[in-house]
PDB file of C-alpha atoms in Angstrom:
ATOM      1  CA  MET A  16     197.351 -43.602 -39.037  1.00  0.00           C
ATOM      2  CA  SER A  17     196.004 -44.038 -35.491  1.00  0.00           C
ATOM      3  CA  ASP A  18     192.451 -43.172 -34.561  1.00  0.00           C
ATOM      4  CA  SER A  19     193.623 -40.142 -32.550  1.00  0.00           C
ATOM      5  CA  GLN A  20     195.709 -38.827 -35.492  1.00  0.00           C
ATOM      6  CA  HIS A  21     192.756 -39.347 -37.854  1.00  0.00           C
ATOM      7  CA  THR A  22     190.425 -37.403 -35.518  1.00  0.00           C
ATOM      8  CA  GLN A  23     192.944 -34.544 -35.210  1.00  0.00           C
ATOM      9  CA  THR A  24     193.374 -34.302 -38.978  1.00  0.00           C
ATOM     10  CA  GLU A  25     189.621 -34.285 -39.542  1.00  0.00           C
ATOM     11  CA  SER A  26     189.182 -31.496 -36.961  1.00  0.00           C
ATOM     12  CA  MET A  27     191.852 -29.332 -38.653  1.00  0.00           C
ATOM     13  CA  LEU A  28     190.199 -29.886 -42.027  1.00  0.00           C
ATOM     14  CA  ASN A  29     186.799 -28.814 -40.702  1.00  0.00           C
ATOM     15  CA  ARG A  30     188.303 -25.617 -39.248  1.00  0.00           C
ATOM     16  CA  ARG A  31     189.946 -24.843 -42.592  1.00  0.00           C
ATOM     17  CA  ILE A  32     186.649 -25.307 -44.465  1.00  0.00           C
ATOM     18  CA  THR A  33     184.881 -22.977 -41.997  1.00  0.00           C
ATOM     19  CA  GLN A  34     187.574 -20.296 -42.447  1.00  0.00           C
ATOM     20  CA  VAL A  35     187.278 -20.480 -46.249  1.00  0.00           C
ATOM     21  CA  ALA A  36     183.478 -20.231 -45.990  1.00  0.00           C
ATOM     22  CA  TRP A  37     183.657 -17.101 -43.838  1.00  0.00           C
ATOM     23  CA  ILE A  38     186.209 -15.520 -46.158  1.00  0.00           C
ATOM     24  CA  THR A  39     183.884 -16.221 -49.095  1.00  0.00           C
ATOM     25  CA  VAL A  40     180.923 -14.690 -47.267  1.00  0.00           C
ATOM     26  CA  GLY A  41     183.015 -11.604 -46.461  1.00  0.00           C
ATOM     27  CA  LEU A  42     184.082 -11.159 -50.077  1.00  0.00           C
ATOM     28  CA  VAL A  43     180.502 -11.456 -51.268  1.00  0.00           C
ATOM     29  CA  ALA A  44     179.370  -8.872 -48.714  1.00  0.00           C
ATOM     30  CA  VAL A  45     182.083  -6.440 -49.795  1.00  0.00           C
ATOM     31  CA  TYR A  46     181.147  -6.941 -53.453  1.00  0.00           C
ATOM     32  CA  VAL A  47     177.477  -6.308 -52.751  1.00  0.00           C
ATOM     33  CA  ALA A  48     178.285  -3.185 -50.744  1.00  0.00           C
ATOM     34  CA  VAL A  49     180.575  -1.812 -53.448  1.00  0.00           C
ATOM     35  CA  MET A  50     178.003  -2.458 -56.161  1.00  0.00           C
ATOM     36  CA  ALA A  51     175.360  -0.674 -54.108  1.00  0.00           C
ATOM     37  CA  ILE A  52     177.383   2.582 -54.084  1.00  0.00           C
ATOM     38  CA  PRO A  53     176.682   4.781 -57.173  1.00  0.00           C
ATOM     39  CA  SER A  54     179.820   5.477 -59.130  1.00  0.00           C
ATOM     40  CA  GLY A  55     181.120   9.052 -59.228  1.00  0.00           C
ATOM     41  CA  LYS A  56     180.433   9.192 -62.957  1.00  0.00           C
ATOM     42  CA  SER A  57     176.806   8.116 -62.562  1.00  0.00           C
ATOM     43  CA  ASN A  58     176.223  10.597 -59.725  1.00  0.00           C
ATOM     44  CA  THR A  59     177.727  13.424 -61.737  1.00  0.00           C
ATOM     45  CA  THR A  60     175.652  12.498 -64.767  1.00  0.00           C
ATOM     46  CA  GLN A  61     172.468  12.490 -62.699  1.00  0.00           C
ATOM     47  CA  THR A  62     173.327  15.907 -61.268  1.00  0.00           C
ATOM     48  CA  LYS A  63     174.038  17.311 -64.721  1.00  0.00           C
ATOM     49  CA  ASP A  64     170.840  15.795 -66.115  1.00  0.00           C
ATOM     50  CA  SER A  65     168.836  17.308 -63.256  1.00  0.00           C
ATOM     51  CA  GLN A  66     170.458  20.714 -63.758  1.00  0.00           C
ATOM     52  CA  THR A  67     169.836  20.550 -67.502  1.00  0.00           C
ATOM     53  CA  SER A  68     166.189  19.694 -66.905  1.00  0.00           C
ATOM     54  CA  THR A  69     165.852  22.623 -64.478  1.00  0.00           C
ATOM     55  CA  ASN A  70     167.491  25.012 -66.951  1.00  0.00           C
ATOM     56  CA  VAL A  71     165.171  23.882 -69.741  1.00  0.00           C
ATOM     57  CA  GLU A  72     162.104  24.402 -67.543  1.00  0.00           C
ATOM     58  CA  THR A  73     163.353  27.842 -66.471  1.00  0.00           C
ATOM     59  CA  THR A  74     163.997  28.837 -70.077  1.00  0.00           C
ATOM     60  CA  MET A  75     160.509  27.725 -71.073  1.00  0.00           C
ATOM     61  CA  LEU A  76     158.970  29.761 -68.254  1.00  0.00           C
ATOM     62  CA  TYR A  77     161.103  32.783 -69.123  1.00  0.00           C
ATOM     63  CA  GLU A  78     159.880  32.624 -72.713  1.00  0.00           C
ATOM     64  CA  GLN A  79     156.356  32.789 -71.308  1.00  0.00           C
ATOM     65  CA  ILE A  80     156.972  35.896 -69.202  1.00  0.00           C
ATOM     66  CA  ASN A  81     159.073  37.696 -71.831  1.00  0.00           C
ATOM     67  CA  PRO A  82     157.799  36.430 -75.198  1.00  0.00           C
ATOM     68  CA  LYS A  83     160.388  36.937 -77.940  1.00  0.00           C
ATOM     69  CA  ASP A  84     157.787  38.573 -80.186  1.00  0.00           C
ATOM     70  CA  GLY A  85     156.698  40.892 -77.394  1.00  0.00           C
ATOM     71  CA  TYR A  86     153.217  41.638 -76.099  1.00  0.00           C
ATOM     72  CA  ASN A  87     150.816  43.765 -78.147  1.00  0.00           C
ATOM     73  CA  LEU A  88     148.979  46.333 -76.018  1.00  0.00           C
ATOM     74  CA  SER A  89     146.557  46.917 -78.910  1.00  0.00           C
ATOM     75  CA  VAL A  90     146.700  50.702 -78.490  1.00  0.00           C
ATOM     76  CA  SER A  91     148.774  53.378 -80.250  1.00  0.00           C
ATOM     77  CA  TYR A  92     150.783  56.430 -79.172  1.00  0.00           C
ATOM     78  CA  ARG A  93     149.026  58.763 -81.592  1.00  0.00           C
ATOM     79  CA  ASP A  94     150.336  62.295 -80.916  1.00  0.00           C
ATOM     80  CA  LEU A  95     151.537  61.817 -77.333  1.00  0.00           C
ATOM     81  CA  GLY A  96     155.224  62.155 -78.247  1.00  0.00           C
ATOM     82  CA  PRO A  97     155.035  65.544 -79.998  1.00  0.00           C
ATOM     83  CA  ARG A  98     152.798  66.933 -77.254  1.00  0.00           C
ATOM     84  CA  LEU A  99     155.206  65.831 -74.515  1.00  0.00           C
ATOM     85  CA  LEU A 100     158.063  67.563 -76.350  1.00  0.00           C
ATOM     86  CA  ALA A 101     156.098  70.731 -77.112  1.00  0.00           C
ATOM     87  CA  SER A 102     154.935  71.118 -73.509  1.00  0.00           C
ATOM     88  CA  GLY A 103     158.408  70.638 -72.036  1.00  0.00           C
ATOM     89  CA  VAL A 104     157.569  67.421 -70.182  1.00  0.00           C
ATOM     90  CA  ILE A 105     160.337  65.763 -72.200  1.00  0.00           C
ATOM     91  CA  ASN A 106     163.546  67.533 -73.170  1.00  0.00           C
ATOM     92  CA  TYR A 107     164.433  65.612 -76.324  1.00  0.00           C
ATOM     93  CA  ASP A 108     168.207  66.053 -76.024  1.00  0.00           C
ATOM     94  CA  ALA A 109     168.270  64.930 -72.385  1.00  0.00           C
ATOM     95  CA  PHE A 110     165.958  62.017 -73.142  1.00  0.00           C
ATOM     96  CA  ALA A 111     168.040  60.834 -76.090  1.00  0.00           C
ATOM     97  CA  ALA A 112     171.276  61.221 -74.107  1.00  0.00           C
ATOM     98  CA  ILE A 113     170.132  58.652 -71.536  1.00  0.00           C
ATOM     99  CA  TYR A 114     169.952  55.945 -74.177  1.00  0.00           C
ATOM    100  CA  GLN A 115     173.063  57.118 -75.990  1.00  0.00           C
ATOM    101  CA  ASN A 116     175.083  56.981 -72.765  1.00  0.00           C
ATOM    102  CA  ALA A 117     173.681  53.543 -71.969  1.00  0.00           C
ATOM    103  CA  GLY A 118     174.967  52.223 -75.287  1.00  0.00           C
ATOM    104  CA  SER A 119     171.466  51.779 -76.736  1.00  0.00           C
ATOM    105  CA  PRO A 120     170.716  54.891 -78.824  1.00  0.00           C
ATOM    106  CA  LEU A 121     167.114  55.633 -79.715  1.00  0.00           C
ATOM    107  CA  SER A 122     166.035  53.769 -82.830  1.00  0.00           C
ATOM    108  CA  ALA A 123     164.640  55.588 -85.850  1.00  0.00           C
ATOM    109  CA  GLU A 124     161.197  54.304 -84.878  1.00  0.00           C
ATOM    110  CA  GLN A 125     161.508  55.653 -81.332  1.00  0.00           C
ATOM    111  CA  VAL A 126     162.638  59.057 -82.592  1.00  0.00           C
ATOM    112  CA  GLU A 127     159.645  59.091 -84.940  1.00  0.00           C
ATOM    113  CA  ILE A 128     157.292  58.280 -82.051  1.00  0.00           C
ATOM    114  CA  LEU A 129     158.653  61.201 -80.054  1.00  0.00           C
ATOM    115  CA  LYS A 130     158.798  63.782 -82.829  1.00  0.00           C
ATOM    116  CA  ASN A 131     155.869  62.879 -85.059  1.00  0.00           C
ATOM    117  CA  GLY A 132     153.741  60.351 -83.162  1.00  0.00           C
ATOM    118  CA  SER A 133     152.569  56.943 -84.372  1.00  0.00           C
ATOM    119  CA  ASP A 134     149.350  55.095 -85.112  1.00  0.00           C
ATOM    120  CA  GLU A 135     151.056  51.691 -84.943  1.00  0.00           C
ATOM    121  CA  ASP A 136     150.181  49.270 -82.143  1.00  0.00           C
ATOM    122  CA  ILE A 137     152.462  49.496 -79.125  1.00  0.00           C
ATOM    123  CA  ILE A 138     154.299  46.203 -78.638  1.00  0.00           C
ATOM    124  CA  ILE A 139     156.408  45.903 -75.509  1.00  0.00           C
ATOM    125  CA  ASN A 140     159.459  43.639 -75.678  1.00  0.00           C
ATOM    126  CA  SER A 141     162.854  43.216 -74.052  1.00  0.00           C
ATOM    127  CA  GLN A 142     164.427  45.791 -76.362  1.00  0.00           C
ATOM    128  CA  ASN A 143     162.006  48.682 -75.815  1.00  0.00           C
ATOM    129  CA  ALA A 144     160.789  48.058 -72.242  1.00  0.00           C
ATOM    130  CA  TYR A 145     163.122  50.746 -70.826  1.00  0.00           C
ATOM    131  CA  TYR A 146     162.026  53.226 -73.513  1.00  0.00           C
ATOM    132  CA  LEU A 147     158.369  52.616 -72.711  1.00  0.00           C
ATOM    133  CA  LEU A 148     159.054  52.965 -68.996  1.00  0.00           C
ATOM    134  CA  ASN A 149     160.437  56.479 -69.417  1.00  0.00           C
ATOM    135  CA  PHE A 150     157.986  57.534 -72.133  1.00  0.00           C
ATOM    136  CA  PHE A 151     154.929  56.583 -70.097  1.00  0.00           C
ATOM    137  CA  TRP A 152     156.484  57.894 -66.896  1.00  0.00           C
ATOM    138  CA  ALA A 153     156.260  61.294 -68.579  1.00  0.00           C
ATOM    139  CA  VAL A 154     152.691  60.602 -69.736  1.00  0.00           C
ATOM    140  CA  GLY A 155     151.444  59.524 -66.319  1.00  0.00           C
ATOM    141  CA  LEU A 156     153.199  62.420 -64.605  1.00  0.00           C
ATOM    142  CA  ALA A 157     151.803  65.169 -66.839  1.00  0.00           C
ATOM    143  CA  ASN A 158     148.309  63.910 -67.667  1.00  0.00           C
ATOM    144  CA  ARG A 159     145.597  65.645 -65.667  1.00  0.00           C
ATOM    145  CA  ASN A 160     143.686  63.026 -63.698  1.00  0.00           C
ATOM    146  CA  VAL A 161     141.895  63.025 -60.343  1.00  0.00           C
ATOM    147  CA  ILE A 162     144.084  60.107 -59.282  1.00  0.00           C
ATOM    148  CA  LEU A 163     146.943  62.627 -59.181  1.00  0.00           C
ATOM    149  CA  THR A 164     145.049  65.720 -58.097  1.00  0.00           C
ATOM    150  CA  GLU A 165     142.889  64.173 -55.377  1.00  0.00           C
ATOM    151  CA  GLY A 166     144.334  60.725 -54.680  1.00  0.00           C
ATOM    152  CA  PRO A 167     147.100  59.280 -52.448  1.00  0.00           C
ATOM    153  CA  MET A 168     149.837  61.359 -54.088  1.00  0.00           C
ATOM    154  CA  VAL A 169     148.269  64.574 -52.778  1.00  0.00           C
ATOM    155  CA  GLN A 170     146.973  63.007 -49.575  1.00  0.00           C
ATOM    156  CA  ASN A 171     150.474  61.813 -48.601  1.00  0.00           C
ATOM    157  CA  SER A 172     152.556  64.722 -49.892  1.00  0.00           C
ATOM    158  CA  ASP A 173     152.247  67.270 -47.035  1.00  0.00           C
ATOM    159  CA  GLY A 174     151.823  69.865 -49.748  1.00  0.00           C
ATOM    160  CA  LYS A 175     155.042  68.888 -51.540  1.00  0.00           C
ATOM    161  CA  VAL A 176     154.069  66.506 -54.290  1.00  0.00           C
ATOM    162  CA  GLU A 177     157.441  67.068 -55.939  1.00  0.00           C
ATOM    163  CA  ASN A 178     159.161  65.029 -53.215  1.00  0.00           C
ATOM    164  CA  PHE A 179     158.125  61.602 -54.500  1.00  0.00           C
ATOM    165  CA  ALA A 180     160.460  59.458 -56.582  1.00  0.00           C
ATOM    166  CA  SER A 181     158.040  59.629 -59.516  1.00  0.00           C
ATOM    167  CA  THR A 182     157.950  63.430 -59.440  1.00  0.00           C
ATOM    168  CA  GLY A 183     161.258  64.721 -58.134  1.00  0.00           C
ATOM    169  CA  GLY A 184     162.998  61.864 -59.908  1.00  0.00           C
ATOM    170  CA  TRP A 185     161.897  63.067 -63.359  1.00  0.00           C
ATOM    171  CA  SER A 186     164.896  65.109 -64.534  1.00  0.00           C
ATOM    172  CA  LEU A 187     164.184  65.132 -68.270  1.00  0.00           C
ATOM    173  CA  ALA A 188     161.845  68.147 -68.427  1.00  0.00           C
ATOM    174  CA  THR A 189     162.470  71.737 -69.450  1.00  0.00           C
ATOM    175  CA  LYS A 190     160.195  73.104 -66.722  1.00  0.00           C
ATOM    176  CA  PRO A 191     159.826  72.616 -62.949  1.00  0.00           C
ATOM    177  CA  ILE A 192     157.928  69.496 -61.951  1.00  0.00           C
ATOM    178  CA  THR A 193     155.423  71.550 -59.989  1.00  0.00           C
ATOM    179  CA  ASP A 194     154.453  73.269 -63.247  1.00  0.00           C
ATOM    180  CA  LEU A 195     154.089  69.981 -65.128  1.00  0.00           C
ATOM    181  CA  TYR A 196     152.446  67.689 -62.582  1.00  0.00           C
ATOM    182  CA  ALA A 197     148.921  66.754 -63.746  1.00  0.00           C
ATOM    183  CA  SER A 198     148.912  69.858 -65.930  1.00  0.00           C
ATOM    184  CA  LEU A 199     147.991  68.597 -69.410  1.00  0.00           C
ATOM    185  CA  ASP A 200     144.900  67.082 -70.970  1.00  0.00           C
ATOM    186  CA  LEU A 201     146.891  64.443 -72.823  1.00  0.00           C
ATOM    187  CA  ILE A 202     144.358  61.621 -72.506  1.00  0.00           C
ATOM    188  CA  ALA A 203     140.642  62.357 -72.401  1.00  0.00           C
ATOM    189  CA  LEU A 204     138.537  59.847 -70.484  1.00  0.00           C
ATOM    190  CA  THR A 205     134.792  59.420 -70.210  1.00  0.00           C
ATOM    191  CA  GLU A 206     133.282  58.965 -66.758  1.00  0.00           C
ATOM    192  CA  GLU A 207     133.057  55.238 -67.365  1.00  0.00           C
ATOM    193  CA  GLN A 208     136.661  55.028 -68.584  1.00  0.00           C
ATOM    194  CA  GLN A 209     137.855  56.989 -65.535  1.00  0.00           C
ATOM    195  CA  LYS A 210     136.141  54.514 -63.211  1.00  0.00           C
ATOM    196  CA  LEU A 211     137.782  51.694 -65.130  1.00  0.00           C
ATOM    197  CA  VAL A 212     141.249  53.206 -64.689  1.00  0.00           C
ATOM    198  CA  GLU A 213     140.667  53.686 -60.969  1.00  0.00           C
ATOM    199  CA  GLU A 214     139.382  50.127 -60.565  1.00  0.00           C
ATOM    200  CA  VAL A 215     142.381  48.559 -62.293  1.00  0.00           C
ATOM    201  CA  ALA A 216     144.955  50.972 -60.842  1.00  0.00           C
ATOM    202  CA  GLN A 217     143.916  50.051 -57.295  1.00  0.00           C
ATOM    203  CA  ASP A 218     144.727  46.379 -57.921  1.00  0.00           C
ATOM    204  CA  VAL A 219     147.918  46.537 -60.003  1.00  0.00           C
ATOM    205  CA  TYR A 220     151.097  46.422 -57.891  1.00  0.00           C
ATOM    206  CA  ARG A 221     154.835  46.449 -58.577  1.00  0.00           C
ATOM    207  CA  PRO A 222     157.475  44.496 -56.614  1.00  0.00           C
ATOM    208  CA  CYS A 223     159.551  47.509 -55.603  1.00  0.00           C
ATOM    209  CA  CYS A 224     157.019  48.760 -53.032  1.00  0.00           C
ATOM    210  CA  ASP A 225     153.676  47.973 -51.426  1.00  0.00           C
ATOM    211  CA  ASN A 226     151.707  50.707 -53.184  1.00  0.00           C
ATOM    212  CA  PRO A 227     149.272  50.082 -56.055  1.00  0.00           C
ATOM    213  CA  THR A 228     149.322  52.018 -59.325  1.00  0.00           C
ATOM    214  CA  HIS A 229     146.613  54.231 -57.793  1.00  0.00           C
ATOM    215  CA  PHE A 230     149.454  55.587 -55.617  1.00  0.00           C
ATOM    216  CA  PRO A 231     152.143  56.061 -58.295  1.00  0.00           C
ATOM    217  CA  ASP A 232     154.967  57.328 -56.126  1.00  0.00           C
ATOM    218  CA  CYS A 233     157.705  55.657 -58.198  1.00  0.00           C
ATOM    219  CA  ASN A 234     158.548  55.624 -61.905  1.00  0.00           C
ATOM    220  CA  HIS A 235     157.034  52.193 -62.585  1.00  0.00           C
ATOM    221  CA  GLY A 236     153.781  53.143 -60.905  1.00  0.00           C
ATOM    222  CA  MET A 237     153.526  56.436 -62.780  1.00  0.00           C
ATOM    223  CA  ALA A 238     154.341  54.783 -66.111  1.00  0.00           C
ATOM    224  CA  MET A 239     151.770  52.049 -65.497  1.00  0.00           C
ATOM    225  CA  LEU A 240     149.161  54.722 -64.733  1.00  0.00           C
ATOM    226  CA  GLY A 241     149.910  56.405 -68.051  1.00  0.00           C
ATOM    227  CA  ILE A 242     149.515  53.137 -69.936  1.00  0.00           C
ATOM    228  CA  LEU A 243     146.255  52.238 -68.191  1.00  0.00           C
ATOM    229  CA  GLU A 244     144.858  55.690 -69.014  1.00  0.00           C
ATOM    230  CA  LEU A 245     145.816  55.297 -72.659  1.00  0.00           C
ATOM    231  CA  MET A 246     144.321  51.803 -72.869  1.00  0.00           C
ATOM    232  CA  ALA A 247     141.041  52.888 -71.279  1.00  0.00           C
ATOM    233  CA  SER A 248     140.788  55.868 -73.628  1.00  0.00           C
ATOM    234  CA  GLN A 249     141.123  53.554 -76.619  1.00  0.00           C
ATOM    235  CA  GLY A 250     138.438  51.115 -75.532  1.00  0.00           C
ATOM    236  CA  ALA A 251     140.290  48.439 -73.533  1.00  0.00           C
ATOM    237  CA  THR A 252     138.313  46.396 -71.003  1.00  0.00           C
ATOM    238  CA  ALA A 253     139.379  45.751 -67.412  1.00  0.00           C
ATOM    239  CA  ASP A 254     140.446  42.208 -68.328  1.00  0.00           C
ATOM    240  CA  GLN A 255     142.596  43.510 -71.183  1.00  0.00           C
ATOM    241  CA  MET A 256     144.206  46.070 -68.903  1.00  0.00           C
ATOM    242  CA  PHE A 257     145.027  43.491 -66.228  1.00  0.00           C
ATOM    243  CA  GLU A 258     146.427  41.150 -68.886  1.00  0.00           C
ATOM    244  CA  ALA A 259     148.601  43.948 -70.279  1.00  0.00           C
ATOM    245  CA  ALA A 260     149.814  44.867 -66.774  1.00  0.00           C
ATOM    246  CA  LYS A 261     150.822  41.244 -66.252  1.00  0.00           C
ATOM    247  CA  TYR A 262     153.213  41.373 -69.202  1.00  0.00           C
ATOM    248  CA  ILE A 263     154.354  44.967 -68.708  1.00  0.00           C
ATOM    249  CA  ASN A 264     155.457  44.082 -65.176  1.00  0.00           C
ATOM    250  CA  ALA A 265     157.137  40.977 -66.588  1.00  0.00           C
ATOM    251  CA  TYR A 266     159.296  43.053 -68.941  1.00  0.00           C
ATOM    252  CA  TRP A 267     160.045  45.674 -66.303  1.00  0.00           C
ATOM    253  CA  PHE A 268     160.709  43.141 -63.524  1.00  0.00           C
ATOM    254  CA  PRO A 269     161.897  39.929 -65.265  1.00  0.00           C
ATOM    255  CA  GLN A 270     163.580  38.391 -62.200  1.00  0.00           C
ATOM    256  CA  GLN A 271     160.661  38.878 -59.836  1.00  0.00           C
ATOM    257  CA  THR A 272     158.205  37.730 -62.490  1.00  0.00           C
ATOM    258  CA  LEU A 273     160.251  34.609 -63.185  1.00  0.00           C
ATOM    259  CA  GLU A 274     160.043  33.813 -59.481  1.00  0.00           C
ATOM    260  CA  THR A 275     156.278  34.327 -59.631  1.00  0.00           C
ATOM    261  CA  ALA A 276     156.116  31.918 -62.582  1.00  0.00           C
ATOM    262  CA  LEU A 277     158.250  29.338 -60.740  1.00  0.00           C
ATOM    263  CA  TYR A 278     156.057  29.694 -57.644  1.00  0.00           C
ATOM    264  CA  LEU A 279     152.835  29.187 -59.612  1.00  0.00           C
ATOM    265  CA  LYS A 280     154.262  26.173 -61.405  1.00  0.00           C
ATOM    266  CA  ALA A 281     155.622  24.548 -58.231  1.00  0.00           C
ATOM    267  CA  ASN A 282     152.644  25.217 -55.974  1.00  0.00           C
ATOM    268  CA  GLU A 283     149.651  25.205 -58.318  1.00  0.00           C
ATOM    269  CA  ASP A 284     150.994  23.540 -61.479  1.00  0.00           C
ATOM    270  CA  VAL A 285     149.890  26.591 -63.475  1.00  0.00           C
ATOM    271  CA  ASP A 286     151.930  28.043 -66.337  1.00  0.00           C
ATOM    272  CA  PHE A 287     152.509  31.797 -66.278  1.00  0.00           C
ATOM    273  CA  ALA A 288     150.766  32.146 -69.644  1.00  0.00           C
ATOM    274  CA  ASP A 289     147.603  30.606 -68.143  1.00  0.00           C
ATOM    275  CA  ALA A 290     147.758  32.350 -64.764  1.00  0.00           C
ATOM    276  CA  ASN A 291     145.005  34.757 -63.737  1.00  0.00           C
ATOM    277  CA  PRO A 292     146.347  38.282 -64.456  1.00  0.00           C
ATOM    278  CA  ARG A 293     144.534  39.768 -61.460  1.00  0.00           C
ATOM    279  CA  LEU A 294     146.323  37.306 -59.189  1.00  0.00           C
ATOM    280  CA  VAL A 295     149.723  37.807 -60.818  1.00  0.00           C
ATOM    281  CA  VAL A 296     149.691  41.626 -60.566  1.00  0.00           C
ATOM    282  CA  GLY A 297     147.802  41.734 -57.257  1.00  0.00           C
ATOM    283  CA  LYS A 298     149.166  42.571 -53.816  1.00  0.00           C
ATOM    284  CA  SER A 299     149.637  38.941 -52.753  1.00  0.00           C
ATOM    285  CA  MET A 300     152.252  38.322 -55.464  1.00  0.00           C
ATOM    286  CA  SER A 301     153.418  41.545 -57.142  1.00  0.00           C
ATOM    287  CA  SER A 302     153.812  43.953 -54.231  1.00  0.00           C
ATOM    288  CA  ALA A 303     157.145  44.136 -52.424  1.00  0.00           C
ATOM    289  CA  SER A 304     155.793  42.010 -49.567  1.00  0.00           C
ATOM    290  CA  GLY A 305     154.187  39.557 -51.998  1.00  0.00           C
ATOM    291  CA  ALA A 306     157.376  39.184 -54.010  1.00  0.00           C
ATOM    292  CA  LYS A 307     159.287  38.638 -50.766  1.00  0.00           C
ATOM    293  CA  MET A 308     156.921  35.818 -49.802  1.00  0.00           C
ATOM    294  CA  VAL A 309     157.307  34.190 -53.222  1.00  0.00           C
ATOM    295  CA  HIS A 310     161.114  34.459 -53.012  1.00  0.00           C
ATOM    296  CA  ALA A 311     161.211  32.939 -49.510  1.00  0.00           C
ATOM    297  CA  ASP A 312     158.988  30.032 -50.571  1.00  0.00           C
ATOM    298  CA  LEU A 313     161.193  29.192 -53.550  1.00  0.00           C
ATOM    299  CA  GLN A 314     164.345  29.554 -51.475  1.00  0.00           C
ATOM    300  CA  SER A 315     163.036  27.149 -48.826  1.00  0.00           C
ATOM    301  CA  LYS A 316     162.396  24.567 -51.552  1.00  0.00           C
ATOM    302  CA  GLY A 317     165.650  25.099 -53.424  1.00  0.00           C
ATOM    303  CA  LEU A 318     163.798  26.309 -56.514  1.00  0.00           C
ATOM    304  CA  LEU A 319     165.299  29.779 -57.006  1.00  0.00           C
ATOM    305  CA  GLN A 320     166.533  30.458 -60.532  1.00  0.00           C
ATOM    306  CA  GLN A 321     168.140  33.481 -62.172  1.00  0.00           C
ATOM    307  CA  ALA A 322     166.435  35.210 -65.083  1.00  0.00           C
ATOM    308  CA  PRO A 323     168.617  35.771 -68.175  1.00  0.00           C
ATOM    309  CA  GLY A 324     168.049  39.524 -67.867  1.00  0.00           C
ATOM    310  CA  GLN A 325     168.347  41.777 -64.849  1.00  0.00           C
ATOM    311  CA  GLY A 326     165.367  42.443 -62.660  1.00  0.00           C
ATOM    312  CA  GLY A 327     163.988  45.955 -62.544  1.00  0.00           C
ATOM    313  CA  SER A 328     163.795  48.309 -59.610  1.00  0.00           C
ATOM    314  CA  CYS A 329     162.244  51.673 -58.930  1.00  0.00           C
ATOM    315  CA  ALA A 330     165.588  53.231 -59.783  1.00  0.00           C
ATOM    316  CA  ASN A 331     165.522  52.302 -63.457  1.00  0.00           C
TER     317      ASN A 331
END
């Protein structure tokens, strides 16, 4: 082989080696890139794991706001039921029909409470929350109290107090609402107990409007007033009343309260069970505007979750 042929062959060989080297580098790069991409299975698993974790956390929070064993108000009905029936504030047949038509007939215990009264502690839970809402709506509506006779209900009624949702909306009586409104001495309060009710009622809100319990223009507000009056009459402190309101609202408004619990956990790392009751039921979180703020915050962070039950409204 001549020198020129040898040089030509060597040049071709060098080019071939360079081509093979670049091909090898390319294959390695492709391999590295492919390995860097998560597989569809891994991505799906991570998503499912994340969703499962979120569901578990939501369930745990929901069990805090609606405890399975209920919340003990540590007060009793006594003879409120029979007196509401006897005075015509509650028409028993109409009252019972509501639950019958809803597919949840009154239990034997609930019938006993209405007809004969009860000295047992009142425990609110998911099963009786609707019953308590209507029962104490009647109590708050009929009990004679200066909150009703001199407060915002009268001041904002233009002389027609029957036009509010909490008054005109009560259709389970045997007499006109104007005859029943604040007409009965169902719950006697001392001067000190009355001040306590007014203090707490002014700072307990519900997420269907921006009015406190002191202005009970809807069924939830009127029912809460009745409960606070009963608690004060049986020796409850302000702290106990706020704590009770925290859980009563939670059973009446499970969706909004779950959002409150999620907000507190996400922003302050505080569990609902440990949260300050005055904050939870106050205007900043439990009024309509407060609940709207909480909802918007969770939505902006992708943290909204649905409660297992349906949220309440002033219509139920």
